[in-house]
Coordinates of C-alpha atoms in Angstrom, one line a residue:
X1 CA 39.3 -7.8 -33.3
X2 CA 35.7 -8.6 -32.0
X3 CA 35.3 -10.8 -29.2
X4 CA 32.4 -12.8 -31.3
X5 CA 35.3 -13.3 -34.2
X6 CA 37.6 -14.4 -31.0
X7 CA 35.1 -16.9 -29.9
X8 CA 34.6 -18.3 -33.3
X9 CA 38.8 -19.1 -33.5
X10 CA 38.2 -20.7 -30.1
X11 CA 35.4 -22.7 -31.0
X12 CA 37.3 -24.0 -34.2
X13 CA 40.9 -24.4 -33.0
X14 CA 40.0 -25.8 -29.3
X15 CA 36.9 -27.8 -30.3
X16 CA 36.5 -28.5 -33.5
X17 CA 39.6 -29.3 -34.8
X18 CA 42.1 -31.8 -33.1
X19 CA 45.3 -30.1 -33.9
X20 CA 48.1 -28.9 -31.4
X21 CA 48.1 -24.9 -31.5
X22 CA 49.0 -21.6 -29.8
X23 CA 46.6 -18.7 -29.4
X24 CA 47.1 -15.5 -28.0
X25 CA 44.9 -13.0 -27.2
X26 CA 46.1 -9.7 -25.8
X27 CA 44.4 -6.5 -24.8
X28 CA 44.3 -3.9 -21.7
X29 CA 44.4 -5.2 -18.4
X30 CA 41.5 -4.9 -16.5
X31 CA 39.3 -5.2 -19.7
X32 CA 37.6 -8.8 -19.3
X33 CA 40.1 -11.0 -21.0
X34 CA 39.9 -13.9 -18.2
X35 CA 36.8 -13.6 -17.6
X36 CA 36.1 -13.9 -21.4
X37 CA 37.9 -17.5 -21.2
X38 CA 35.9 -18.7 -17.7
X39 CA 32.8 -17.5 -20.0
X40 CA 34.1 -19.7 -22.9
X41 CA 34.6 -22.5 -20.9
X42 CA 31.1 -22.2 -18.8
X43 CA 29.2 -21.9 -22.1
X44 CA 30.7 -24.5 -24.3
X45 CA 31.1 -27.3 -21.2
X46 CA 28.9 -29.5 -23.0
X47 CA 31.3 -29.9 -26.2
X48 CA 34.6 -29.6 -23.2
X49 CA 33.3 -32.4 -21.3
X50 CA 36.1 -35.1 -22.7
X51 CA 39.4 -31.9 -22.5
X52 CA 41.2 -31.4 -19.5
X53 CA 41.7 -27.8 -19.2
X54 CA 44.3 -26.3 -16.8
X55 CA 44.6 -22.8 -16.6
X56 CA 47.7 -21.3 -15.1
X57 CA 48.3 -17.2 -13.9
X58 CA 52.1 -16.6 -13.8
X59 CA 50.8 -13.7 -11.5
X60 CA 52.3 -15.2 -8.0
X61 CA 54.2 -18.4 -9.7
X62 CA 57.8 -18.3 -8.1
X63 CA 59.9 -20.5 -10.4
X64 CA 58.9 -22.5 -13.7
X65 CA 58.9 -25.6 -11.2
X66 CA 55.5 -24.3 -10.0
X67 CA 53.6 -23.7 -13.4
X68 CA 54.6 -27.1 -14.6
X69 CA 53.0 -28.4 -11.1
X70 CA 49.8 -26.7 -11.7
X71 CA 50.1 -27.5 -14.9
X72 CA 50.5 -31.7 -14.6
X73 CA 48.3 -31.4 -11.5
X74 CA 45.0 -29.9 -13.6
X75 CA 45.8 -32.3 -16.8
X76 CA 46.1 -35.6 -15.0
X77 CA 42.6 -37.5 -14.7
X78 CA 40.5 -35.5 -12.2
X79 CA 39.4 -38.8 -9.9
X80 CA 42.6 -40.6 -10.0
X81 CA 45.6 -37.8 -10.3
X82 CA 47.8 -39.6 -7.5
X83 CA 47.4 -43.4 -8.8
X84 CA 47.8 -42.0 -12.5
X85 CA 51.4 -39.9 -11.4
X86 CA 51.9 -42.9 -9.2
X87 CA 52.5 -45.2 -12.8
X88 CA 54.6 -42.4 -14.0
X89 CA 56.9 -42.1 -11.4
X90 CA 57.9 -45.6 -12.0
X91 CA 60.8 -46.5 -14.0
X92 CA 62.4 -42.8 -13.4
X93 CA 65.5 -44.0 -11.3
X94 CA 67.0 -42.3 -8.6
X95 CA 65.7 -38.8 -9.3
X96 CA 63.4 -39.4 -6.6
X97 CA 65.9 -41.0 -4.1
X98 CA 63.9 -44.0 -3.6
X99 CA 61.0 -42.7 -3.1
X100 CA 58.8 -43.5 -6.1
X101 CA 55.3 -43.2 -4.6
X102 CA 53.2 -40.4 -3.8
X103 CA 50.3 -40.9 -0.9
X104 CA 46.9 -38.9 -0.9
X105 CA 48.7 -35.9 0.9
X106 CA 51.9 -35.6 -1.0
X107 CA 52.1 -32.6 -3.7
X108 CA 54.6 -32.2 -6.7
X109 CA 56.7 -30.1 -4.5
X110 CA 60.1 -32.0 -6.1
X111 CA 62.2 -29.2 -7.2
X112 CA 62.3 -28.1 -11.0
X113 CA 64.7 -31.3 -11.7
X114 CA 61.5 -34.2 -10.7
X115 CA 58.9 -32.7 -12.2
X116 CA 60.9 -31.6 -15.0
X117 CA 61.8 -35.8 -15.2
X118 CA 57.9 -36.4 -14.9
X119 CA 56.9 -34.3 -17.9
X120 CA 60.1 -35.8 -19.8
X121 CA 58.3 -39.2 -19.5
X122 CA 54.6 -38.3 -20.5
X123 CA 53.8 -38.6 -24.1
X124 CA 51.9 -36.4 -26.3
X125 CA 49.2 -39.2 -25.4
X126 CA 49.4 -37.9 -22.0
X127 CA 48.3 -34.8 -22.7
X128 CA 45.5 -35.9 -25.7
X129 CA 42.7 -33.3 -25.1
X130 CA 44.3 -31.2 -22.8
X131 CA 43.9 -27.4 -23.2
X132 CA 46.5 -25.0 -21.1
X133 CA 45.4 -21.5 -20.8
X134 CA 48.2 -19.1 -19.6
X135 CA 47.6 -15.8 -17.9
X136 CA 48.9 -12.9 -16.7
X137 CA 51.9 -13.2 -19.0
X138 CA 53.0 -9.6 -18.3
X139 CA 52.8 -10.3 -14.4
X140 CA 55.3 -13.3 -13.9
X141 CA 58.1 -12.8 -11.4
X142 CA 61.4 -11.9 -12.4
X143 CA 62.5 -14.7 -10.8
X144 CA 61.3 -17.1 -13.9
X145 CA 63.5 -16.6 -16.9
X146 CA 61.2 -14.7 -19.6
X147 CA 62.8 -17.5 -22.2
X148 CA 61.8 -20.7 -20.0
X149 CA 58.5 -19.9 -19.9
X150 CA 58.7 -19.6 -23.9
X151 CA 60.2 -22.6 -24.2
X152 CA 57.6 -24.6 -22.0
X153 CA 54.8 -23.5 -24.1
X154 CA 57.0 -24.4 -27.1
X155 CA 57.2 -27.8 -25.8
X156 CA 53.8 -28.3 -24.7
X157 CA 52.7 -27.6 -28.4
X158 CA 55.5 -29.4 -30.6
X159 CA 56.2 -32.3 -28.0
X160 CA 53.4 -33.0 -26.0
X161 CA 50.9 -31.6 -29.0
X162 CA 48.6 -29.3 -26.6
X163 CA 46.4 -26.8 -27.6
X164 CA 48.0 -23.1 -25.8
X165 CA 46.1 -20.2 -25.1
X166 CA 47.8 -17.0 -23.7
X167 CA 46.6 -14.2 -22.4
X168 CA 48.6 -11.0 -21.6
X169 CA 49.1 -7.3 -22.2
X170 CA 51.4 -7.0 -24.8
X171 CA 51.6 -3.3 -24.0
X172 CA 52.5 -3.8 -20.5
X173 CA 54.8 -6.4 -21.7
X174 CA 56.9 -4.3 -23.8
X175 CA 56.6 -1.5 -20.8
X176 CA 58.3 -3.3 -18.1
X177 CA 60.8 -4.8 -20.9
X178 CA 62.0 -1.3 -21.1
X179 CA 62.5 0.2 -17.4
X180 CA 64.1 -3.3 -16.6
X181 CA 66.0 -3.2 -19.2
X182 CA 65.9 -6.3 -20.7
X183 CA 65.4 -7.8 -23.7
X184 CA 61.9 -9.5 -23.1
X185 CA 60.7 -7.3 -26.0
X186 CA 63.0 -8.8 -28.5
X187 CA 62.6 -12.5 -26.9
X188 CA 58.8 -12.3 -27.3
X189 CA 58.9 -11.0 -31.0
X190 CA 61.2 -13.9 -32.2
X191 CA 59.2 -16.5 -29.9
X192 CA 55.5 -14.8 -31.4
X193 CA 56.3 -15.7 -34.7
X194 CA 57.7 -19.5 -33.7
X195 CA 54.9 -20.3 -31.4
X196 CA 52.0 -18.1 -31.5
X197 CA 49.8 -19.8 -34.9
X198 CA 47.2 -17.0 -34.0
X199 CA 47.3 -13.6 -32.6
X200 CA 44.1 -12.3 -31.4
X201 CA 43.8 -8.6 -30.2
X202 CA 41.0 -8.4 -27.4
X203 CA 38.9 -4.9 -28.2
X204 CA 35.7 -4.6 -25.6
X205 CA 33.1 -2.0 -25.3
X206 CA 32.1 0.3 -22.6
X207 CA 28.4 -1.8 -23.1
X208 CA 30.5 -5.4 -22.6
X209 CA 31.8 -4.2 -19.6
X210 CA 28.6 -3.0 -18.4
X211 CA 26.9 -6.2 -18.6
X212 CA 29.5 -7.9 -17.1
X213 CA 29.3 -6.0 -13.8
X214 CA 25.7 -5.9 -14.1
X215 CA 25.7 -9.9 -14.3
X216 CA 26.9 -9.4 -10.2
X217 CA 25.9 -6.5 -8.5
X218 CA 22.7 -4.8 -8.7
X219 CA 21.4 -0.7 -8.8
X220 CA 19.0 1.4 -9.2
X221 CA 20.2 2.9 -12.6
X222 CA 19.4 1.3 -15.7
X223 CA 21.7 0.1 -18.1
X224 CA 19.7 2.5 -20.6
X225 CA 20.2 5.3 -18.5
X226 CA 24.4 5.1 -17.4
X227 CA 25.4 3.4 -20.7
X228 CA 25.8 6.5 -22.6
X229 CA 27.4 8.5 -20.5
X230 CA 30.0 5.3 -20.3
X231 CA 30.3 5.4 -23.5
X232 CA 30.8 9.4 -23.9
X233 CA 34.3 8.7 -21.4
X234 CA 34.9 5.6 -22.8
X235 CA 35.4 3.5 -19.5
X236 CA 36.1 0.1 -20.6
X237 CA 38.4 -1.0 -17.8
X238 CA 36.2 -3.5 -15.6
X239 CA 37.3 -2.5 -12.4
X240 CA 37.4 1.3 -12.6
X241 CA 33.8 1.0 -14.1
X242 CA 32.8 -1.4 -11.3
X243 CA 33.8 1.6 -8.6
X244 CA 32.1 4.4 -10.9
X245 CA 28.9 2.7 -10.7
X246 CA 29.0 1.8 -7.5
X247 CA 29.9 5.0 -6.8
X248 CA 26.7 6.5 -8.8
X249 CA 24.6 4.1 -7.5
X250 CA 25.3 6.1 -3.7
X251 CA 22.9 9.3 -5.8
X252 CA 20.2 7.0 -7.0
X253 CA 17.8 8.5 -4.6
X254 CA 17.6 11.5 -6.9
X255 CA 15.8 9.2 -9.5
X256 CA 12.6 9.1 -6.9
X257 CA 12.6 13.0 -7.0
X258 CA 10.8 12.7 -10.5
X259 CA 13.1 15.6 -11.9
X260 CA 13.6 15.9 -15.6
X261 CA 15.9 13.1 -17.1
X262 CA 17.7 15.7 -19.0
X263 CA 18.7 16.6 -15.8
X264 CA 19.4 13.4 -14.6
X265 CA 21.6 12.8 -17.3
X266 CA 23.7 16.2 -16.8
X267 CA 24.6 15.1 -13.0
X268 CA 25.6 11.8 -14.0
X269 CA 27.9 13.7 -17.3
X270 CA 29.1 15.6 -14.3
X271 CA 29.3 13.0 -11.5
X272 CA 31.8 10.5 -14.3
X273 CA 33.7 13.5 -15.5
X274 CA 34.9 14.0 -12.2
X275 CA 35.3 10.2 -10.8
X276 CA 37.1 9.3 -14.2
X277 CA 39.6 12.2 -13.9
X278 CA 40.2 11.6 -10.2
X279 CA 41.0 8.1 -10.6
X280 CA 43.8 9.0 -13.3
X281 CA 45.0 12.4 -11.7
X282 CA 44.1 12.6 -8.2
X283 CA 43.8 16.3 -8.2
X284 CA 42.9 18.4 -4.7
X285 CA 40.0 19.5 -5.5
X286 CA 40.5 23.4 -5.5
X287 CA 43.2 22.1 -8.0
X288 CA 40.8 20.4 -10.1
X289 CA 38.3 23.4 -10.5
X290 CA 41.2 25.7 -11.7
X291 CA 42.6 23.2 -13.9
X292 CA 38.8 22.6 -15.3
X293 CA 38.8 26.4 -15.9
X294 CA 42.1 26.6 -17.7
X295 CA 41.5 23.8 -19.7
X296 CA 37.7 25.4 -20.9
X297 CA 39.4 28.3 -21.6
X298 CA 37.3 30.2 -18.9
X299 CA 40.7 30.8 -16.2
X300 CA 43.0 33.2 -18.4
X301 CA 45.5 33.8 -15.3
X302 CA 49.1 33.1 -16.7
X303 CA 51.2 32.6 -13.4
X304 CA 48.3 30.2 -12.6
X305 CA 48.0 28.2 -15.4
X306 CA 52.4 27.8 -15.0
X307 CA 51.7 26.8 -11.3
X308 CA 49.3 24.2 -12.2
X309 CA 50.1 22.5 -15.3
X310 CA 53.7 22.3 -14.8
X311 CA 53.2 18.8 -14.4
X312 CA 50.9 18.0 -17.3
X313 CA 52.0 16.9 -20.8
X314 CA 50.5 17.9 -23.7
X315 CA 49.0 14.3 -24.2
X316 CA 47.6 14.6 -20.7
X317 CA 46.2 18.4 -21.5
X318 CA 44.3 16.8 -24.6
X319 CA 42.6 14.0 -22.5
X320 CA 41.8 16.6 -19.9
X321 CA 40.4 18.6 -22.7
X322 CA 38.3 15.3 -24.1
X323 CA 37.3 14.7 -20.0
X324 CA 36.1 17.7 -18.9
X325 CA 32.9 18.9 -18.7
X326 CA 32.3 22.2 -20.7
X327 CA 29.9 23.7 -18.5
X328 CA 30.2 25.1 -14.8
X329 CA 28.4 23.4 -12.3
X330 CA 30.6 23.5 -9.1
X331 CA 28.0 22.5 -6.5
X332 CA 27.7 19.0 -8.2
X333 CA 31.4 18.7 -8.3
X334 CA 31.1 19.8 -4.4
X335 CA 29.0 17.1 -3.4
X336 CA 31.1 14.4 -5.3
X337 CA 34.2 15.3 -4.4
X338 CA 32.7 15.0 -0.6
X339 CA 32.0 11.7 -1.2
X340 CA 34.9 10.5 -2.6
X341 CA 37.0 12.2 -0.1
X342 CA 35.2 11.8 3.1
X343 CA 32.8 9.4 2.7
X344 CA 29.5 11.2 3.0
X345 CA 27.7 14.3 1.2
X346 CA 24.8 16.3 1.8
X347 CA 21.7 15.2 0.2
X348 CA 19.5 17.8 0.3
X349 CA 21.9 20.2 -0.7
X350 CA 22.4 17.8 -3.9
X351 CA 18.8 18.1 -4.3
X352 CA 18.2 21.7 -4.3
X353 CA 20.9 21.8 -6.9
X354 CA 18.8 19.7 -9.1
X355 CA 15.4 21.4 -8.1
X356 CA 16.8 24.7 -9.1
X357 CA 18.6 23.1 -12.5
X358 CA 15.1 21.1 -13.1
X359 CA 13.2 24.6 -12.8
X360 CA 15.2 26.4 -15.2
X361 CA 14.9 23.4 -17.6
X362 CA 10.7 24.1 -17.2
X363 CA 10.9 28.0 -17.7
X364 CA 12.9 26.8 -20.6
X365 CA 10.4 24.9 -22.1
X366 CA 7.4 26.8 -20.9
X367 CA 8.4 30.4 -23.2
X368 CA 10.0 27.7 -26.0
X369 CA 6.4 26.0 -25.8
X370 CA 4.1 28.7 -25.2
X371 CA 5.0 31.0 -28.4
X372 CA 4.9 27.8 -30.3
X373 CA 1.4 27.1 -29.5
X374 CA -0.1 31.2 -30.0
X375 CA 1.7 30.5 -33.5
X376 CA 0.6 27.2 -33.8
X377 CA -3.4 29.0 -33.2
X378 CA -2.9 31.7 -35.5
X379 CA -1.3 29.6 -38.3
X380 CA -3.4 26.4 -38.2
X381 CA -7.0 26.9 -38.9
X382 CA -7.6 23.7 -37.5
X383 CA -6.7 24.5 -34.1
X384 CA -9.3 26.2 -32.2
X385 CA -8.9 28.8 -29.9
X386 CA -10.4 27.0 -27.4
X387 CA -7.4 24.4 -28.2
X388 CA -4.9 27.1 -27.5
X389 CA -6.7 28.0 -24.0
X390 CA -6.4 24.1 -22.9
X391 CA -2.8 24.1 -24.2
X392 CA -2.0 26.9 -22.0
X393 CA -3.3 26.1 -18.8
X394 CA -1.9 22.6 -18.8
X395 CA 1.6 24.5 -19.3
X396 CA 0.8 26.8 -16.4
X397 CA -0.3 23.9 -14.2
X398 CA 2.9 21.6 -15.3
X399 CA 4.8 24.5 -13.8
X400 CA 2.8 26.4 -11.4
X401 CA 5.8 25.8 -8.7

């Protein structure tokens, strides 16, 4: 699903209409899912100002006690939470031993029993205009029963009529469901189709991601210039692309050295390739060469190719296959994999590598251009020789060196 048809369910289930409801919206991690709801929030303030919104992470939460804390905490009147919990605490007997009244310092550290008495005795007016997001669904600790958490969204939408949203990877999800054993898989499906009104799946782009890490840090490279080369690997994943392009941003220097872009844009091909296969593989780098040779169908050595891709599945060989540059170019390979492993390369050796590669792209272009022009003379009676003559000496000039 688009994130602009995503926003649009947002805007009319949390703001326009005033009906309790449960959204989910699931997708990869790392893909800028959170930081698509703080954006949400942020841009539509304005039309939030009179909703509470508490947002919870089960990432780190210890017990079901401590998201209903966080939860009561954020959704009770920001200048007066203690006097407001004060009046609720009243009237609830001897859960609380007698001591009824919370000072400035205290927090709802009660146990699971008081605080689940103090949401037992809110009303659904309580909670009128409150908006819980919960994230990191995938992440909570084992320690919180999968079900309870279920069932406390389930009563914050059919009790205390709240508008929901979760976020989570139902992939991951149905993952750790498995090597655990359990039957979270199961328990989610039946609860999905009880309390989830909406199911949103959260697809970004390669250019979305982009602009989000471009919104915080800054380099040299244009967005023009990287972009397609994100989008030929497909690096959606925030955090990997936030290291790549820091990463890149280490070569910029070559973009004073006034070489050819197509150039340019074959060392950053390269300089990806390599960082985006490293991050999922972590190859040695004699290893990776070989491997890269195998899988272009240039290293025909069968005791080799047993050796080295013992470990690789066929799924994995086909995104090798899809990652891989087709081309040799071991020297730009050298220098990357120097800075990646030990944290420094050498520049001019970088450079050369482009000087030579931005020479043979100007003998290229000199006998492509050349022959064009001597037809171009003899074929267009327009043209004048004297045409021709000026055409050629601003080719040898262009590449005297």
């Amino acid at each position: 699903m688009k994130i602009e048809k995503i926003e649009e369910i947002l805007y009319d289930n949390l703001i326009k209409k005033d009906k309790e409801i449960v959204i989910s919206i699931s997708g990869d991690w790392g893909i800028g899912k959170t930081y698509f709801w703080n954006d949400f929030i942020k841009k539509y303030e304005s039309e939030l100002k009179d909703k509470k919104i508490a947002y919870v992470s089960l990432f780190g939460q210890n017990s079901l006690s401590d998201i209903k804390t966080s939860i009561l905490l954020q959704s009770s009147p920001t200048k007066d939470k203690v006097s407001w919990l004060n009046k609720k605490l009243k009237g609830v007997g001897d859960t609380f031993k007698g001591s009824q009244k919370m000072d400035e310092d205290t927090s709802l550290s009660f146990g699971l029993g008081s605080i689940s008495s103090i949401l037992s005795i809110l009303s659904s007016g309580d909670f009128k205009n409150v908006i819980i997001c919960i994230d990191d669904f995938e992440r909570a600790s084992s320690k919180i029963d999968f079900k309870d958490i279920l069932g406390l969204i389930s009563e914050f939408k059919e009790q205390k009529l709240c508008k929901v949203v979760m976020l989570f990877n139902e992939e991951e999800l149905n993952k750790i469901a498995a090597i655990e054993d359990t039957k979270q898989k199961e328990l989610f499906g039946t609860y999905k189709e009880k309390i989830i009104d909406i199911d949103c799946v959260f697809n970004s782009t390669s250019e979305r991601s982009l602009d989000i890490i471009l919104e915080k840090d800054n380099i040299k490279f244009t967005k023009e210039q990287i972009l397609p080369v994100l989008q030929r690997f497909n690096i959606i994943n925030i955090r990997l692309l936030r290291k790549t392009i820091l990463i890149l941003d280490t070569f910029s220097f070559i973009l004073d050295e006034n070489f050819n872009w197509l150039v340019i844009n074959e060392f950053l091909e390269i300089a990806v390739s390599v960082l985006v296969i490293q991050n999922k593989y972590s190859f040695k780098q004699d290893d990776y060469i070989k491997i890269r040779q195998i899988v272009n169908g240039v290293n025909t050595n069968t005791s080799e190719k047993i050796k080295l891709l013992k470990d690789i599945t066929s799924e994995e060989f086909k995104d090798l296959d899809n990652l891989f540059i087709k081309f040799e170019n071991n020297g730009i390979e050298e220098v990357v994999f120097s800075l990646i492993t030990h944290n420094v390369f050498d520049k001019e050796y970088l450079k050369k590598i482009l000087k030579e590669r931005d020479n043979q792209l100007s003998i290229y272009k000199t006998k492509k251009v050349l022959p064009n022009t001597w037809f171009k003379l003899h074929a267009d009676f327009s043209y004048k020789k004297t045409d021709f003559q000026k055409k050629k000496k601003n080719i040898i000039l262009e590449n005297k060196d």
